[in-house]
XYZ file of N, CA and C in Angstrom:
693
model
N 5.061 -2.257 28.707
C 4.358 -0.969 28.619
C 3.947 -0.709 27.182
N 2.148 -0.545 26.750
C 1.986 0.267 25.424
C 2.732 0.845 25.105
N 2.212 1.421 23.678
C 2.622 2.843 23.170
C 1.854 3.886 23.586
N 0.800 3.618 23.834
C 0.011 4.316 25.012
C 0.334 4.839 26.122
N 1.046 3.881 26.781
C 0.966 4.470 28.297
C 2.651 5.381 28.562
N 3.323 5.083 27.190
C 4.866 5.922 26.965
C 4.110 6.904 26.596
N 3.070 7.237 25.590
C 2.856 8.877 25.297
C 2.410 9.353 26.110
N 1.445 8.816 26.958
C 1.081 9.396 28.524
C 1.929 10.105 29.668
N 3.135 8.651 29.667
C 4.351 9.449 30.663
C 4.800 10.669 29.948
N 5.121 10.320 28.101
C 5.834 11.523 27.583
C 5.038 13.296 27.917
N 3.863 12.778 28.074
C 3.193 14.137 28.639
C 2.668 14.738 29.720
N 2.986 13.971 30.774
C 3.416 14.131 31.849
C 5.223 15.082 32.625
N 5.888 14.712 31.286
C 7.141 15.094 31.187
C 7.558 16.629 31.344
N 8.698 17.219 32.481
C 8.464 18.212 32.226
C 8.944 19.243 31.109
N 8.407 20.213 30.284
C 8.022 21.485 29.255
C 9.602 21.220 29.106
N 11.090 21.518 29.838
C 11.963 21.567 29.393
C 12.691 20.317 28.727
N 12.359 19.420 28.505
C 12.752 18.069 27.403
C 12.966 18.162 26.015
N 13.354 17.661 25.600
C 13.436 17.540 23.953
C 12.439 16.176 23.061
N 11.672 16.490 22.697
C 10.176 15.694 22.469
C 10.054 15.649 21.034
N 11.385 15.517 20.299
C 11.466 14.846 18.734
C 11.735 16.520 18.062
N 11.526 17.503 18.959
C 12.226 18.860 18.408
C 12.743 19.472 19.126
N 13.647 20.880 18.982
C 14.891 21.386 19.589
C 13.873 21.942 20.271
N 13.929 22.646 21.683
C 13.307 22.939 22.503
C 14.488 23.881 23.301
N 14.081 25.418 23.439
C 15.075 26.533 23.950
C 14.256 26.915 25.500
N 15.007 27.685 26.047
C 14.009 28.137 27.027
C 13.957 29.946 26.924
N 12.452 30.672 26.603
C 12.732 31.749 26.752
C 11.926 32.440 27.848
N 12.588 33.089 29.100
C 11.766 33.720 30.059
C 11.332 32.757 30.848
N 9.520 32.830 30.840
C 9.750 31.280 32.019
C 8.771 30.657 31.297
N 9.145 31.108 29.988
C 8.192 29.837 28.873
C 9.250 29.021 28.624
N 9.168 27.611 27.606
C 9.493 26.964 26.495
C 8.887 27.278 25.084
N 9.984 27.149 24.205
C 9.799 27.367 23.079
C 10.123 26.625 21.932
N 9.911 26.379 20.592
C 10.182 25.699 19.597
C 10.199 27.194 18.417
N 11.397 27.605 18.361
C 11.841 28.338 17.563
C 11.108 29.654 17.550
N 10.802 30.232 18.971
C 10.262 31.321 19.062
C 8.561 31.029 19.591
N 8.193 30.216 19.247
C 6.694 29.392 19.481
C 6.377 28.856 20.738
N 5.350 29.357 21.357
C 5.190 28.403 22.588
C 4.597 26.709 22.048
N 5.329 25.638 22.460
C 4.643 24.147 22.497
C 3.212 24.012 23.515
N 2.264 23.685 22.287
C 0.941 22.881 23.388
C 1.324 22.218 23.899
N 0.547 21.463 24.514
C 1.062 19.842 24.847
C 0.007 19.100 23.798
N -0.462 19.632 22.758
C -1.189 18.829 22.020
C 0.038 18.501 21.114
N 0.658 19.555 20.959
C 2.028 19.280 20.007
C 3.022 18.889 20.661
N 3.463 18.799 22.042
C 4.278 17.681 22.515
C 3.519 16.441 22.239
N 2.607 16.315 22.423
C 2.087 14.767 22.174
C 1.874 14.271 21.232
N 1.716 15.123 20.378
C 2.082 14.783 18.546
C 3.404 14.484 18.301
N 4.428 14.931 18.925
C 5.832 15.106 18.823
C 6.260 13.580 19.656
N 5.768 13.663 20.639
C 5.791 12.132 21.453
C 5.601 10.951 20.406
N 4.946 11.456 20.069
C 4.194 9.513 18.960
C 4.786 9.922 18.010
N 5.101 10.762 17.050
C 6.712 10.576 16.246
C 7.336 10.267 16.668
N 8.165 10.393 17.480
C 9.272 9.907 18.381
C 9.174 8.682 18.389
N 7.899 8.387 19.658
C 7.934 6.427 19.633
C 7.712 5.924 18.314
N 7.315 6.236 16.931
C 7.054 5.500 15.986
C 8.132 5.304 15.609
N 8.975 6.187 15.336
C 10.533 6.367 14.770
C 11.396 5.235 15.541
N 11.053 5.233 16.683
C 11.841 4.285 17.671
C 11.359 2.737 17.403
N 10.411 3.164 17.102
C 9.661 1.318 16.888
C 10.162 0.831 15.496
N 10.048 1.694 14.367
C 10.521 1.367 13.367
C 12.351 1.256 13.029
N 13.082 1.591 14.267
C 14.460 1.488 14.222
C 14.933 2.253 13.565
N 14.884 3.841 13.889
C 15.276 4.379 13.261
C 17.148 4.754 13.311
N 18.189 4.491 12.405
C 19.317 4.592 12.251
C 19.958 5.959 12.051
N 21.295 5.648 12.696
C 22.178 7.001 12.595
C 21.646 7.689 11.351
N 21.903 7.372 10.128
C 21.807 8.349 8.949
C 20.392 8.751 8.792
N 19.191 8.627 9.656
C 18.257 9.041 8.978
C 16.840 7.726 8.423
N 17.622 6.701 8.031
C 16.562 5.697 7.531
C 16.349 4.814 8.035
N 14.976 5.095 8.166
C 14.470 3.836 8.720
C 14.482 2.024 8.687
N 14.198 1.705 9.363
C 14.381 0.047 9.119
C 14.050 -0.842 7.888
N 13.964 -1.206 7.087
C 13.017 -1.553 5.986
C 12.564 -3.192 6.028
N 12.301 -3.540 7.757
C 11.724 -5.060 7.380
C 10.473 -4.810 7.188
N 10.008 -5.409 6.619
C 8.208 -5.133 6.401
C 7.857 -4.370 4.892
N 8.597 -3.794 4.870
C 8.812 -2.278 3.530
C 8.044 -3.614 2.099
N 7.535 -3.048 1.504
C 7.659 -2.913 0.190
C 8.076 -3.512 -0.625
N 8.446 -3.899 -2.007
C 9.578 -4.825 -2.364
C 10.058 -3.682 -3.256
N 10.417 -3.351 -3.907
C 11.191 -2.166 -4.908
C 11.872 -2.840 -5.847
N 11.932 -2.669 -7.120
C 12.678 -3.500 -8.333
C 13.272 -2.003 -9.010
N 14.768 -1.582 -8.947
C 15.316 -0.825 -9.842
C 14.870 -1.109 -11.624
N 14.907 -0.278 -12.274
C 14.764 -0.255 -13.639
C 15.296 0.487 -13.990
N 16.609 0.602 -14.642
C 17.470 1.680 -15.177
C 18.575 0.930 -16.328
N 18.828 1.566 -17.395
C 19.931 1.680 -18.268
C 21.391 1.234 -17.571
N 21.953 -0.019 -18.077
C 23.086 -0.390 -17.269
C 24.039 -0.153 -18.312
N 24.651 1.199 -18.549
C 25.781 0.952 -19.140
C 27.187 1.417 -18.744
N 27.303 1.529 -17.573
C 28.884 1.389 -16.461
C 29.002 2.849 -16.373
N 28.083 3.988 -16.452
C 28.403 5.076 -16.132
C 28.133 5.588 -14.921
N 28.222 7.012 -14.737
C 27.972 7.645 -13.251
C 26.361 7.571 -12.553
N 25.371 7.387 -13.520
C 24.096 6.945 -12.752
C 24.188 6.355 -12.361
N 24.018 4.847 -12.848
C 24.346 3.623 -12.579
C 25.398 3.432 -11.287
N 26.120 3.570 -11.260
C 26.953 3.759 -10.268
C 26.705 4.220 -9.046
N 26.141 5.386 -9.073
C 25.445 6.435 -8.089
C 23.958 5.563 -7.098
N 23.132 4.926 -8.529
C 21.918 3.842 -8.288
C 22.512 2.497 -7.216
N 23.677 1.972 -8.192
C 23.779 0.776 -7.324
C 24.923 0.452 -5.684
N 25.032 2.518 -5.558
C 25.253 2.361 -3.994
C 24.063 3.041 -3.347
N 22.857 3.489 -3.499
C 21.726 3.584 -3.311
C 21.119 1.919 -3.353
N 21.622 0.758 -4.350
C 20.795 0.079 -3.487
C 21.846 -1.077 -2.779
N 22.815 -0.515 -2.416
C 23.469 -0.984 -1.519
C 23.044 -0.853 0.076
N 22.764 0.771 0.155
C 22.449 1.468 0.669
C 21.377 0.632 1.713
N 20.497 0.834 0.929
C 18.748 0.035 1.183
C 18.986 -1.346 1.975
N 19.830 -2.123 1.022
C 19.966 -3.771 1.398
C 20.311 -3.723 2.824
N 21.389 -2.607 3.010
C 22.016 -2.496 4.644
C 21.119 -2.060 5.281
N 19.614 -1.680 5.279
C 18.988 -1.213 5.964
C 17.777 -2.259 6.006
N 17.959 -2.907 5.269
C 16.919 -4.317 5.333
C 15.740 -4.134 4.193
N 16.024 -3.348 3.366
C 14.781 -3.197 2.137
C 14.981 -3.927 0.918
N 13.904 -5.172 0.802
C 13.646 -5.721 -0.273
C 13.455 -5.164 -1.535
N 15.106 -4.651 -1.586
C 15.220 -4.026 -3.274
C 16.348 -4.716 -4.327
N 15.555 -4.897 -5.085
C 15.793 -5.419 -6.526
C 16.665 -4.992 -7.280
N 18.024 -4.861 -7.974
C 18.497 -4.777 -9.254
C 19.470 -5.544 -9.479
N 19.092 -5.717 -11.210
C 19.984 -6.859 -11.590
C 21.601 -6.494 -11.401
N 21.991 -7.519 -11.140
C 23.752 -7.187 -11.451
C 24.425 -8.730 -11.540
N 24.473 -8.437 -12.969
C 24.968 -9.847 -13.671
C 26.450 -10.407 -13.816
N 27.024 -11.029 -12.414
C 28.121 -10.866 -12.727
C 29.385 -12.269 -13.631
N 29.999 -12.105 -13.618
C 30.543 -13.006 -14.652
C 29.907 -14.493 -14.663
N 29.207 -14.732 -15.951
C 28.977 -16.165 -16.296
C 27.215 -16.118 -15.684
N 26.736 -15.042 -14.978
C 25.061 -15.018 -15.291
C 24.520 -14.815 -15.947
N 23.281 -14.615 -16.021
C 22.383 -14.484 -17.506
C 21.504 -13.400 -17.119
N 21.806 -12.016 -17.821
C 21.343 -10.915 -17.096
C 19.650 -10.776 -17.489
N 19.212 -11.860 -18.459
C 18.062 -11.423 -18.894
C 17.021 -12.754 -17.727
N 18.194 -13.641 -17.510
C 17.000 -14.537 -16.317
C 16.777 -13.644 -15.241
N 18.151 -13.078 -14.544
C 17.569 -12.173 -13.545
C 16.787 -11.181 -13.254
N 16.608 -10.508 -14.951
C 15.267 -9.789 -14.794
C 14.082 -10.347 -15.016
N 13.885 -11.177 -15.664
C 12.705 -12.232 -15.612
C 12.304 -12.637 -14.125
N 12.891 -13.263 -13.449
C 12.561 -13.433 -11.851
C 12.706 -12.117 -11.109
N 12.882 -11.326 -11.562
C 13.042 -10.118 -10.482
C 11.056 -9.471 -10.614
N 11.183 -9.595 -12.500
C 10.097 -9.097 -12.705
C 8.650 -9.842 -11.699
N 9.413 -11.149 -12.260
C 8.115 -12.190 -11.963
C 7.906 -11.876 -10.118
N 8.646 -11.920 -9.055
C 8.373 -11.031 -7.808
C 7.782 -10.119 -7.673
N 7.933 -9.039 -8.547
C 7.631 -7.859 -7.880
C 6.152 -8.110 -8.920
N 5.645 -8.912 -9.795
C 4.449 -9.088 -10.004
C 3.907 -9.847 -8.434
N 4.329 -11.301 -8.403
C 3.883 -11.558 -7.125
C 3.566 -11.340 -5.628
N 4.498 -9.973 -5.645
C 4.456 -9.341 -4.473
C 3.805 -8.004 -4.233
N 3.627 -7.836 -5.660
C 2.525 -6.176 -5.842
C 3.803 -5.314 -5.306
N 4.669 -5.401 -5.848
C 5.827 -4.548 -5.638
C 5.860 -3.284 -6.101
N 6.990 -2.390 -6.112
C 7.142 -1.130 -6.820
C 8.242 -1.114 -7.677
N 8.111 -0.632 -8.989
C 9.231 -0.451 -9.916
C 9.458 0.817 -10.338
N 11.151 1.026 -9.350
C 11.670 2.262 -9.268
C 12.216 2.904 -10.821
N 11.636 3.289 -11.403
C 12.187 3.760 -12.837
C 13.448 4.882 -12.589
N 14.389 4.682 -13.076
C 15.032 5.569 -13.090
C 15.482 6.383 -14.122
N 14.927 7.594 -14.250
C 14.614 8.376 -15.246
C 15.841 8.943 -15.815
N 16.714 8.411 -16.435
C 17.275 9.105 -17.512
C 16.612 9.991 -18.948
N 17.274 10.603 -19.610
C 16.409 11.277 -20.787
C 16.758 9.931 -22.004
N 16.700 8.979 -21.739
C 16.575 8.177 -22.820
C 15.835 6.776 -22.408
N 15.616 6.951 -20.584
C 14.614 5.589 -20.309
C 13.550 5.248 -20.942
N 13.461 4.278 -21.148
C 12.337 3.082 -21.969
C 12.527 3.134 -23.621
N 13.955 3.369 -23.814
C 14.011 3.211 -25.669
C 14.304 1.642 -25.784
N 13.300 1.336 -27.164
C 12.898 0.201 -27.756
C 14.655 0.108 -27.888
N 14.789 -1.278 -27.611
C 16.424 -1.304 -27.766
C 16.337 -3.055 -28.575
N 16.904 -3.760 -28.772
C 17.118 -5.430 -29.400
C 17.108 -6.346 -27.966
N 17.227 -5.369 -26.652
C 17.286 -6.673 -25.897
C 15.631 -6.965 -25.286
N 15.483 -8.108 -24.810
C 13.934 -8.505 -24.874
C 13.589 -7.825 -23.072
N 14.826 -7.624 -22.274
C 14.669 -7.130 -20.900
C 15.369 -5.829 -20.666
N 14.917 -4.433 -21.804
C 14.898 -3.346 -21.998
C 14.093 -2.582 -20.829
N 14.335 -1.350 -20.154
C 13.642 -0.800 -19.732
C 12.366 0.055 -20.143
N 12.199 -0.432 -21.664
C 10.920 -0.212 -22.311
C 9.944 -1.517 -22.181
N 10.770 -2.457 -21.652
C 10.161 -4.220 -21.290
C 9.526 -3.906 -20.301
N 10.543 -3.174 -19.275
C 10.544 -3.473 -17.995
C 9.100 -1.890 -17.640
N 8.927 -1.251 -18.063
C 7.877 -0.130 -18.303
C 6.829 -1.081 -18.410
N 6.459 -1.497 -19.381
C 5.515 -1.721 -20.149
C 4.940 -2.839 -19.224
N 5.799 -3.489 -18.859
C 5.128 -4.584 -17.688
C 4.711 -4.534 -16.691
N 5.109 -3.583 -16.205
C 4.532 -2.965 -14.588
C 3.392 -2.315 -14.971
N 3.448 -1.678 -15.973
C 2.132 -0.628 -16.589
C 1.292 -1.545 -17.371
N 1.884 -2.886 -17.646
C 0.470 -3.803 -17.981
C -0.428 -4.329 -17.032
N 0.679 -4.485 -16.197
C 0.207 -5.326 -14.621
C -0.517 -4.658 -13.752
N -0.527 -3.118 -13.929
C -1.117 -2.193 -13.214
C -0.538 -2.201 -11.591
N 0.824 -2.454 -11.706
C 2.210 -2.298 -10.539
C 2.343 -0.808 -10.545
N 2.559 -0.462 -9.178
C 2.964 0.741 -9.105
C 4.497 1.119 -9.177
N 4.334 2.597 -10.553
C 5.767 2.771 -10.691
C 6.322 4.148 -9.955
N 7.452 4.312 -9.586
C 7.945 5.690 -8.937
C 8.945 6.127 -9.867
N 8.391 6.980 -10.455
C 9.529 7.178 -11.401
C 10.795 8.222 -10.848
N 11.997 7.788 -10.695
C 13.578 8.823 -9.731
C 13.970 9.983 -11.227
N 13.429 10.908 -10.471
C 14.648 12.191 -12.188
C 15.730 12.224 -11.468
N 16.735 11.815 -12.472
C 17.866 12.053 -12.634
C 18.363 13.375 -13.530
N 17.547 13.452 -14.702
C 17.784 14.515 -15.534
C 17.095 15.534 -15.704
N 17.300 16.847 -16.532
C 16.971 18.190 -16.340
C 15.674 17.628 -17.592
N 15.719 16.460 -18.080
C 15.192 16.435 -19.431
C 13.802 15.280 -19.033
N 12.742 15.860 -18.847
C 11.745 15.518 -17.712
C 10.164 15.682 -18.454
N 9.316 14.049 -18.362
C 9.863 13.036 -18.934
C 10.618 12.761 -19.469
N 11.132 11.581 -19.764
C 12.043 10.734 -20.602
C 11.239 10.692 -22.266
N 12.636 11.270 -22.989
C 12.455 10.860 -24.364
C 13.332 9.879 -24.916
N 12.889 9.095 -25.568
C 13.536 7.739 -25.660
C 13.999 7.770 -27.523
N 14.821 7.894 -27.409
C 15.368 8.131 -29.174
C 14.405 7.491 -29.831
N 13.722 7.832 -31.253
C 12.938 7.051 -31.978
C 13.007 7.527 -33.147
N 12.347 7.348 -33.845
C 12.113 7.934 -35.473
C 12.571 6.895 -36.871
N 12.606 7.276 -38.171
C 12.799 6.638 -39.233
C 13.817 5.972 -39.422
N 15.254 6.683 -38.388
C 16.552 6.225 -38.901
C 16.541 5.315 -37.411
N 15.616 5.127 -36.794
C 16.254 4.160 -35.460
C 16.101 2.653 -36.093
N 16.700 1.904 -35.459
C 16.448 0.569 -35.649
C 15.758 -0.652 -35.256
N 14.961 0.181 -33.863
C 14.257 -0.709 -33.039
C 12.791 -0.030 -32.768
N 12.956 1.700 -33.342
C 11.404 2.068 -32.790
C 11.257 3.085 -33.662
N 10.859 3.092 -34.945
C 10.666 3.698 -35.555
C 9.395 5.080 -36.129
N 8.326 4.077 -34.906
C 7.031 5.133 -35.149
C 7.011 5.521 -33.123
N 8.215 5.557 -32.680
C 7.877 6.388 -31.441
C 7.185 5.592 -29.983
N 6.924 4.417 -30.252
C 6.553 3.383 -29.521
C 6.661 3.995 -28.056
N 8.326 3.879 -27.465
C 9.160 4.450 -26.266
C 8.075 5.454 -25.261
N 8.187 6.511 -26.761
C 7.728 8.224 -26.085
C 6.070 7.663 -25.650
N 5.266 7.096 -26.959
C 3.670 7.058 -26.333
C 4.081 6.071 -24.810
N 4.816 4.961 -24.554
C 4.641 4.707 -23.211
C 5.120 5.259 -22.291
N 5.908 6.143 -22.304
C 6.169 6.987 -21.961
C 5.102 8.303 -20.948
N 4.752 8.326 -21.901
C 3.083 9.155 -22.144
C 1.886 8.784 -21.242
N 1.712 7.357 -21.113
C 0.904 6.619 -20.890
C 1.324 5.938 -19.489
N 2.859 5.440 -19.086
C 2.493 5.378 -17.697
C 3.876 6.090 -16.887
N 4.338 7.222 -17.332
C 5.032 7.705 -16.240
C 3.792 9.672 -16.902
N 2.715 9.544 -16.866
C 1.678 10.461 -16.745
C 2.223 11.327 -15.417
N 1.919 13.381 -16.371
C 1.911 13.929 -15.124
C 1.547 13.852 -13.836
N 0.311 12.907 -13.715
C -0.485 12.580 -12.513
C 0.812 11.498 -11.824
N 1.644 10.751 -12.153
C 2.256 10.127 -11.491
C 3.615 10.470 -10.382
N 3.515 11.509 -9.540
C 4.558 11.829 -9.083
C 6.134 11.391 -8.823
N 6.637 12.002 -9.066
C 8.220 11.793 -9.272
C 9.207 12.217 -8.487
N 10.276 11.342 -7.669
C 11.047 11.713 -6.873
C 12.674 12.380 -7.612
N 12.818 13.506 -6.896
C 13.669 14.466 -7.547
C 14.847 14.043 -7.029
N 15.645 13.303 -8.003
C 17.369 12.969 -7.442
C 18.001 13.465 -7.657
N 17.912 14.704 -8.486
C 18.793 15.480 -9.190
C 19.747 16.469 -8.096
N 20.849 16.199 -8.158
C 22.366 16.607 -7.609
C 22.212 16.181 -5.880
N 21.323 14.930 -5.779
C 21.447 14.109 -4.587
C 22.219 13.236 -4.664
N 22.806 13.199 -2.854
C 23.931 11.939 -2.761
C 23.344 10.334 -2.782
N 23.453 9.284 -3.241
C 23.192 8.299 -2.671
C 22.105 8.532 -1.340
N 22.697 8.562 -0.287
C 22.326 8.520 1.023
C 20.903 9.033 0.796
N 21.020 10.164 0.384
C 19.707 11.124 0.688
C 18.381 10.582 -0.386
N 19.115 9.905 -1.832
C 18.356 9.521 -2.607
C 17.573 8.150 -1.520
N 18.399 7.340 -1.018
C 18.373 6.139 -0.648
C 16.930 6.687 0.859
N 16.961 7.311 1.287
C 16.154 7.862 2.627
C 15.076 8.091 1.883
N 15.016 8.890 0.078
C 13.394 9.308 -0.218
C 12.817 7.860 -0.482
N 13.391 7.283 -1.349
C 12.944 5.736 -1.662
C 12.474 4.856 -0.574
N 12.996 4.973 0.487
C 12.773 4.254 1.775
C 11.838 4.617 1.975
N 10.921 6.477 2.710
C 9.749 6.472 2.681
C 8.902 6.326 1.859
N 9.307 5.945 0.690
C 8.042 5.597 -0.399
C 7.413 4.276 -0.085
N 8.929 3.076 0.099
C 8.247 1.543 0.127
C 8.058 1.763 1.702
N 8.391 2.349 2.611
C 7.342 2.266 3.743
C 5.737 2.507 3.947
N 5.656 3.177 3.154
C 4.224 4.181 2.261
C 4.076 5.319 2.776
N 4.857 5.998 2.571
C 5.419 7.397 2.799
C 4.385 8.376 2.041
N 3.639 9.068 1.927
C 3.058 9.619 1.245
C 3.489 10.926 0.484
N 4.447 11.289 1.034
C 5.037 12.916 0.896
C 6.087 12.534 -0.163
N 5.589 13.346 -1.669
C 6.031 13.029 -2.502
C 6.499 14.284 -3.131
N 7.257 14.150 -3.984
C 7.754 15.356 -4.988
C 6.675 15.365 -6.022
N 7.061 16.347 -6.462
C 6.192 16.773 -7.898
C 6.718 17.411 -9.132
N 5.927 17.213 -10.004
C 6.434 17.870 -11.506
C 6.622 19.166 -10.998
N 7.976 19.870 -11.287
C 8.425 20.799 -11.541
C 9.111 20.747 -9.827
């Protein structure tokens, strides 16, 4: 049977069903929260439903991610609570089948090959590189696979980036000035400037769990369109 000929039966179905929303009965109508349902909007409600079903949709909320996107994390690894928070978000993902990326170098790897091949994918695959916005992402730092590397390459390549706020401090300012040692005329902030641009919308993680972070990211590499915004 189509998907066709299921939205057909689904509207055929009788008014008292549940058709992807809560559905009450008042008097000898049906209702959706006080509202009488068309059946143009059961049948809108129908093909959400079957899409959700086709795409496997799981207990928590997220969808399947074979097919998805490829996603490459980019964030500051230095063993704190982001980081931490990030890499059961992309734990998260992997269990759901989404081709997402971050390094994790563990004893006796070479953390700068794995971003080199991570990079070199998500060039080959026209991937997405999830920035994760701390108030100090993309500072010029001594290592050559910096998240001012890892910026600058997606934004050379003309890869699309999603930049995640984490912080109240929005864009990212990336320490610089006379007394720094690696970026002295501000390098960080102009790329900064240049490709996480107001025009680039930004997903708001701020005092989200894992889970819920892990569900916005998912509709992005599905191509989710419904995005957050500055402010």
């Amino acid at each position: 049977m189509t998907i066709s000929h299921l939205i057909m039966t689904c509207e055929k179905l009788p008014w008292n069903i549940e058709v992807g929303v809560r559905v009450r009965r008042v008097g000898s109508g049906h209702t959706c929260e006080g509202q009488s349902l068309s059946p143009e909007a059961r049948a809108n409600s129908s093909r959400k439903r079957l899409t959700e079903n086709c795409h496997g949709k799981l207990e928590d909320g997220i969808l399947d991610g074979t097919g998805a996107r490829l996603g490459m994390f980019s964030a500051r690894f230095d063993g704190g609570e982001v980081e931490l928070l990030f890499r059961e978000v992309h734990r998260i993902l992997q269990a759901h089948h989404y081709n997402a990326l971050m390094v994790h170098a563990d004893h006796g790897e070479d953390f700068g090959t794995q971003t080199l091949d991570f990079l070199g994918r998500l060039k080959s695959d026209k991937g997405i590189l999830l920035a994760v916005c701390t108030s100090d992402y993309a500072e010029v730092t001594a290592s050559g696979y910096s998240t001012f590397r890892e910026l600058k390459f997606a934004h050379d390549c003309a890869l699309d980036i999603i930049p995640l706020r984490v912080s109240d401090i929005y864009p990212p300012e990336p320490p610089h000035g006379p007394t720094h040692k690696y970026d002295k005329s501000g390098s960080g902030v102009a790329l900064v400037t240049l490709a996480l641009s107001p025009s680039k919308r930004f997903l708001d993680c701020r005092g989200k769990s894992a889970g819920d972070i892990a569900a916005l990211i998912a509709r992005r590499l599905l191509g989710d369109q419904h995005q957050a915004g500055w402010g």
